Short mmCIF file of C-alpha atoms in Angstrom, two decimals:
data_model
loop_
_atom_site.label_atom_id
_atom_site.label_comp_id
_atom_site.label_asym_id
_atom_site.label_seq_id
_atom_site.Cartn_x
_atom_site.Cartn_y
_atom_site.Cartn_z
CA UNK A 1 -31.87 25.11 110.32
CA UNK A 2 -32.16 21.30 110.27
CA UNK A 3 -29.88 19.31 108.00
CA UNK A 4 -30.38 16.55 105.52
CA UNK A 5 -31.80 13.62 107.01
CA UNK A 6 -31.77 10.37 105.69
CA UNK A 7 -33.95 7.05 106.93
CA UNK A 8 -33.36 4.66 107.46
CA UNK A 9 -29.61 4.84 108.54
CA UNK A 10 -29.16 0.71 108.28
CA UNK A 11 -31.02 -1.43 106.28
CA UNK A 12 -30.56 -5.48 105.78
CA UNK A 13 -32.35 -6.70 102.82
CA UNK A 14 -32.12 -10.42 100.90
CA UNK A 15 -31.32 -10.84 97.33
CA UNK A 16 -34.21 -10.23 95.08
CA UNK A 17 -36.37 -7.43 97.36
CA UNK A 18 -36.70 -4.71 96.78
CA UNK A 19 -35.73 -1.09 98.95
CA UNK A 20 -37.01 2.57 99.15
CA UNK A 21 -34.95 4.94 100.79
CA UNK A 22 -36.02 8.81 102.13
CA UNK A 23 -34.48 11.69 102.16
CA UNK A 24 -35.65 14.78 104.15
CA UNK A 25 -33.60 17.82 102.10
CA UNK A 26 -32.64 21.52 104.09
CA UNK A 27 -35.63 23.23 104.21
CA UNK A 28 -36.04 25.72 101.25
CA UNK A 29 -33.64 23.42 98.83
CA UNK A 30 -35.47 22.37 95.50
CA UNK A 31 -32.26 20.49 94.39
CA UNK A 32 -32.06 16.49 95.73
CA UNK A 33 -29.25 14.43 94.16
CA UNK A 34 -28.69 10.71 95.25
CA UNK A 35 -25.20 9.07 95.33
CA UNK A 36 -23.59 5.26 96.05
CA UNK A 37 -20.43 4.79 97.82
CA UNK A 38 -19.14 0.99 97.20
CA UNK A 39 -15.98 -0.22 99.07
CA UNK A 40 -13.36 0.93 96.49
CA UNK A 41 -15.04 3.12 94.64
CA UNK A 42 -15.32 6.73 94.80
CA UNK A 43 -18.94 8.40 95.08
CA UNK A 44 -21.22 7.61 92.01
CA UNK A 45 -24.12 9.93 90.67
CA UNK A 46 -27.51 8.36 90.56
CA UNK A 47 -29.71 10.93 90.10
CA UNK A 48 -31.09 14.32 90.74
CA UNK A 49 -34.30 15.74 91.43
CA UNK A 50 -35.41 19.16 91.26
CA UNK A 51 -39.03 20.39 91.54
CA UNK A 52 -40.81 16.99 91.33
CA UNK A 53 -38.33 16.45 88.22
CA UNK A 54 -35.45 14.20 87.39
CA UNK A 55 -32.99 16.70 85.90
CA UNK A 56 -30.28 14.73 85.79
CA UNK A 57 -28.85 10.63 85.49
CA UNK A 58 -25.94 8.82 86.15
CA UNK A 59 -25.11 5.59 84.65
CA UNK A 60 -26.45 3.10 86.79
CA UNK A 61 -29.36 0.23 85.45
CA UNK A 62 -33.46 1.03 85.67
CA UNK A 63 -33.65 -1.01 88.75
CA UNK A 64 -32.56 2.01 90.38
CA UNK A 65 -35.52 4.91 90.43
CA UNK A 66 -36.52 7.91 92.10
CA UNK A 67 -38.83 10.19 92.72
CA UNK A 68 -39.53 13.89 94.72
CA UNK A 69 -42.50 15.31 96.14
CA UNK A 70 -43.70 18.63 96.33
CA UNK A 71 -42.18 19.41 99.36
CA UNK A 72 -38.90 18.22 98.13
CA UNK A 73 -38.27 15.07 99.52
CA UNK A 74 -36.96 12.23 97.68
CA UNK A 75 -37.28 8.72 97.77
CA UNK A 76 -35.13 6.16 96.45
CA UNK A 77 -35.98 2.88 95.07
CA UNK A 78 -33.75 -0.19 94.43
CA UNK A 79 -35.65 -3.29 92.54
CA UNK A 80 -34.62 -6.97 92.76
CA UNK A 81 -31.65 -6.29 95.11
CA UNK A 82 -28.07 -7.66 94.07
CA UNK A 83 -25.10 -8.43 96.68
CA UNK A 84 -23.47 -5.59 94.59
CA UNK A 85 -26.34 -3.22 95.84
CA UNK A 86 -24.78 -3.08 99.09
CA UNK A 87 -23.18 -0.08 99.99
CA UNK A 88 -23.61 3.31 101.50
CA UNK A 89 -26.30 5.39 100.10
CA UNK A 90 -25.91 9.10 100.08
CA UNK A 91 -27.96 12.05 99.37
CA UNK A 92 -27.32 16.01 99.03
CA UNK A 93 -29.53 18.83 98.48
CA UNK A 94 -28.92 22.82 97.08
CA UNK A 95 -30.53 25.46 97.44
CA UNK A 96 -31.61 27.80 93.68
CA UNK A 97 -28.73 29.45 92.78
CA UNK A 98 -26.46 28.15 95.29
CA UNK A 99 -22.97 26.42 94.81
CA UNK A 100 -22.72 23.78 97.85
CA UNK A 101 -23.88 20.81 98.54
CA UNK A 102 -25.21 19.63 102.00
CA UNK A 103 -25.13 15.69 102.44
CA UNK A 104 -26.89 14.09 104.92
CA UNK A 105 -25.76 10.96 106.55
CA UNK A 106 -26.12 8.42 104.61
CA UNK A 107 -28.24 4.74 104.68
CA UNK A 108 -26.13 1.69 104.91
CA UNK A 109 -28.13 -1.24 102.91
CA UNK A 110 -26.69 -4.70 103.09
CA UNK A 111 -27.88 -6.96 100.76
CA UNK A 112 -27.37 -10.66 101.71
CA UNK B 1 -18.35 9.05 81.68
CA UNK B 2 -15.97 11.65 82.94
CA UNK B 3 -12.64 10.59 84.44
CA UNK B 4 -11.75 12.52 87.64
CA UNK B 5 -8.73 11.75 89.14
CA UNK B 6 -6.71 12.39 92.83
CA UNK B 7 -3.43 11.46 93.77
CA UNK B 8 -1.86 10.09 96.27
CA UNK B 9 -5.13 7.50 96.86
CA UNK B 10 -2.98 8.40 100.58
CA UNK B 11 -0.98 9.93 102.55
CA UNK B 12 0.18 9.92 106.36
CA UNK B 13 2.13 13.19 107.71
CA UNK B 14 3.05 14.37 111.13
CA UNK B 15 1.55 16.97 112.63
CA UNK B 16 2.74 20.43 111.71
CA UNK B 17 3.70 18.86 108.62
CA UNK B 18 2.21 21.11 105.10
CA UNK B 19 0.60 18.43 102.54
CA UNK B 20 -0.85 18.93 98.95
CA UNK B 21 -3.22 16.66 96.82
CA UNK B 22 -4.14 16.62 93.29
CA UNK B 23 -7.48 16.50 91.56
CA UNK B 24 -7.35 16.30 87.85
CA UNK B 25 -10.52 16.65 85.69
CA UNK B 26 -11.60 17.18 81.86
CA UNK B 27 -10.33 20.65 80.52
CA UNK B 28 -13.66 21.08 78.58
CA UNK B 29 -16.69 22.33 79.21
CA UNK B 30 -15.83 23.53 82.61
CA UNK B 31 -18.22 24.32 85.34
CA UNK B 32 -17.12 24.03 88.38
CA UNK B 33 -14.74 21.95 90.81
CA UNK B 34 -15.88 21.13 94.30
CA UNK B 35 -13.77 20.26 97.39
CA UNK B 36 -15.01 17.78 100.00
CA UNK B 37 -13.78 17.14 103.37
CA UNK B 38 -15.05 13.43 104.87
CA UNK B 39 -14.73 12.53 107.99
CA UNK B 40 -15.41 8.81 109.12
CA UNK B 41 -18.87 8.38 110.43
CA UNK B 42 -19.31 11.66 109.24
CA UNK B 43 -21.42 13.28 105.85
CA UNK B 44 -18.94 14.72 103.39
CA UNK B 45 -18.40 18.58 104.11
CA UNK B 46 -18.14 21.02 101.52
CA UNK B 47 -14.99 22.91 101.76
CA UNK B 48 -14.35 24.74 98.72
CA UNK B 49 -16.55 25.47 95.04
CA UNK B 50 -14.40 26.40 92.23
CA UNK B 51 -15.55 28.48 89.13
CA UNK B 52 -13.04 30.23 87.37
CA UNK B 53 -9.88 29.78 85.84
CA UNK B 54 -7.41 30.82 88.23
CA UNK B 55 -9.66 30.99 91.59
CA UNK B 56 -7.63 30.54 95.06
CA UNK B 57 -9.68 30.00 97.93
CA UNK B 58 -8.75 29.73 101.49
CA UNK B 59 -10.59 28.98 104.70
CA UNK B 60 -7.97 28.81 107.86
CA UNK B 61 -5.12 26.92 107.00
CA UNK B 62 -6.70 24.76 104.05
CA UNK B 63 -6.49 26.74 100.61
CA UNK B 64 -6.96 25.61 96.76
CA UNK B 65 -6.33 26.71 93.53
CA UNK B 66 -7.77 25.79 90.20
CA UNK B 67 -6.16 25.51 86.68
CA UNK B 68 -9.03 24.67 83.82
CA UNK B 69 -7.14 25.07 80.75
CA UNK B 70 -4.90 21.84 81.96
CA UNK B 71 -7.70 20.09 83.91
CA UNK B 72 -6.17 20.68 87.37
CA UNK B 73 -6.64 21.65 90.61
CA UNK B 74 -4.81 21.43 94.21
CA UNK B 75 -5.80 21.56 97.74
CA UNK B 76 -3.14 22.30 100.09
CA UNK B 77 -3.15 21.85 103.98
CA UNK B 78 -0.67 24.45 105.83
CA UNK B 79 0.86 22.92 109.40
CA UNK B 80 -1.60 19.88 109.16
CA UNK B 81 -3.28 19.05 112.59
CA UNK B 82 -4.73 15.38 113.75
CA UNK B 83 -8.32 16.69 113.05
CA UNK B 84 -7.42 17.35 109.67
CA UNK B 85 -7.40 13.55 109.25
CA UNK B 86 -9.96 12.83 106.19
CA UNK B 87 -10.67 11.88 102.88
CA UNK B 88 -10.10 14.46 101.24
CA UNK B 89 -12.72 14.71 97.74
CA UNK B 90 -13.18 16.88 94.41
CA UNK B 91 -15.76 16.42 92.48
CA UNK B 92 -16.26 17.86 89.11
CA UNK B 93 -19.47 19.96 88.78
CA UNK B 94 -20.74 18.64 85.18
CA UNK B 95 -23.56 21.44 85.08
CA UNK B 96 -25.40 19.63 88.32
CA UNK B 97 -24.41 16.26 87.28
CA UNK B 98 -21.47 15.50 89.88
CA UNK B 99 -18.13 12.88 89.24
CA UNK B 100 -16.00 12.21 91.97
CA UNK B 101 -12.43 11.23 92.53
CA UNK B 102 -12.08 8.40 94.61
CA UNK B 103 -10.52 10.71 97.12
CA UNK B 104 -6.98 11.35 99.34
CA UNK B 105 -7.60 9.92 102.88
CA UNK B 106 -5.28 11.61 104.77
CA UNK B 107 -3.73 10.82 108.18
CA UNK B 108 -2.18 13.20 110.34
CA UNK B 109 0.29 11.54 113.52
CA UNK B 110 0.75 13.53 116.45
#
């Protein structure tokens, strides 16, 4: 069974763009949450998706949005970039009913 | 927001050495406590999911228990080995809403 993938992996973007991000979940998992690892900071919940549906938010502003299709990918979307958008983006999906987590690898954005 | 804690931030043993870390979470409204293993360059790994008051798990020489009633929870390596070097995270399961500790990177010397 394929993992989570994630594209891109790298991404340089200028102050003021804007950035979508994919996420390709396990095959069969419903459940797509979205995280954002900073340097000195711990993993932060953005959001997550379940059936086409955002279930759940974290605390983070409306620039940051998302959305899932039908067949359970996700995309990520970051309006008018800020340096502090940079960072390591991270996404996970679950199967129904299931405890675990699978992350994929991640998307580096630098925002200069 | 929830306030999820580990300690030490880190921690470099020798090999064979045994280690512990600490994850300390809200006592209310418990769900569940998950254990992460995160390699560099690597996606985190899931090691352990904690449900009940009192659970042990153990998978080779890595094991955790769980407290809720005081908001605790420890992960213990036995005879660490260099490839246990990691981060080591817990995250507290806020009914599918996750919060993370900021994670024990841990360094093993042969």
């Amino acid at each position: 069974k394929a993992g989570v993938t994630q594209t891109p992996r790298y991404l340089i973007k200028t102050r003021g763009q804007q950035v979508t991000l994919s996420c390709s979940p396990i095959s069969g998992h419903r459940s797509v949450s979205w995280y954002q690892q900073t340097p000195g900071q711990g993993l932060q919940f953005l959001f997550e998706y379940f059936s086409e549906t955002q279930r759940n938010k974290g605390n983070f502003p409306g620039r940051f949005s998302g959305r899932q299709f039908s067949n359970s990918r996700s995309e990520m979307n970051v309006s008018t970039l800020e340096l502090g958008d940079s960072a390591l983006y991270l996404c996970a999906s679950r199967s129904d009913g299931n405890w675990e987590q699978y992350f994929g690898p991640g998307t580096r954005l630098t925002v200069t | 927001i929830l306030n999820v804690e580990q300690s030490p931030q880190s921690l470099h043993v020798q090999e064979g050495d045994s280690t512990n870390f600490t994850c300390s979470f809200p006592s209310s409204n418990f769900y569940a406590l998950h254990w992460y293993r995160w390699e560099t360059a690597k996606s985190p790994e899931a090691l352990f999911v904690m449900t009940l008051n009192g659970d042990e798990k153990k998978k080779g020489r890595i094991s955790a228990t769980l407290n809720t009633k005081e908001g605790y929870s420890y992960l213990y390596i036995k005879g660490s080995q260099p490839e246990d070097s990691a981060t080591y995270l817990c995250a507290f399961d806020n009914f599918n809403k996750f919060y993370f500790g900021s994670g024990t990177k841990l360094n093993v010397k042969p």
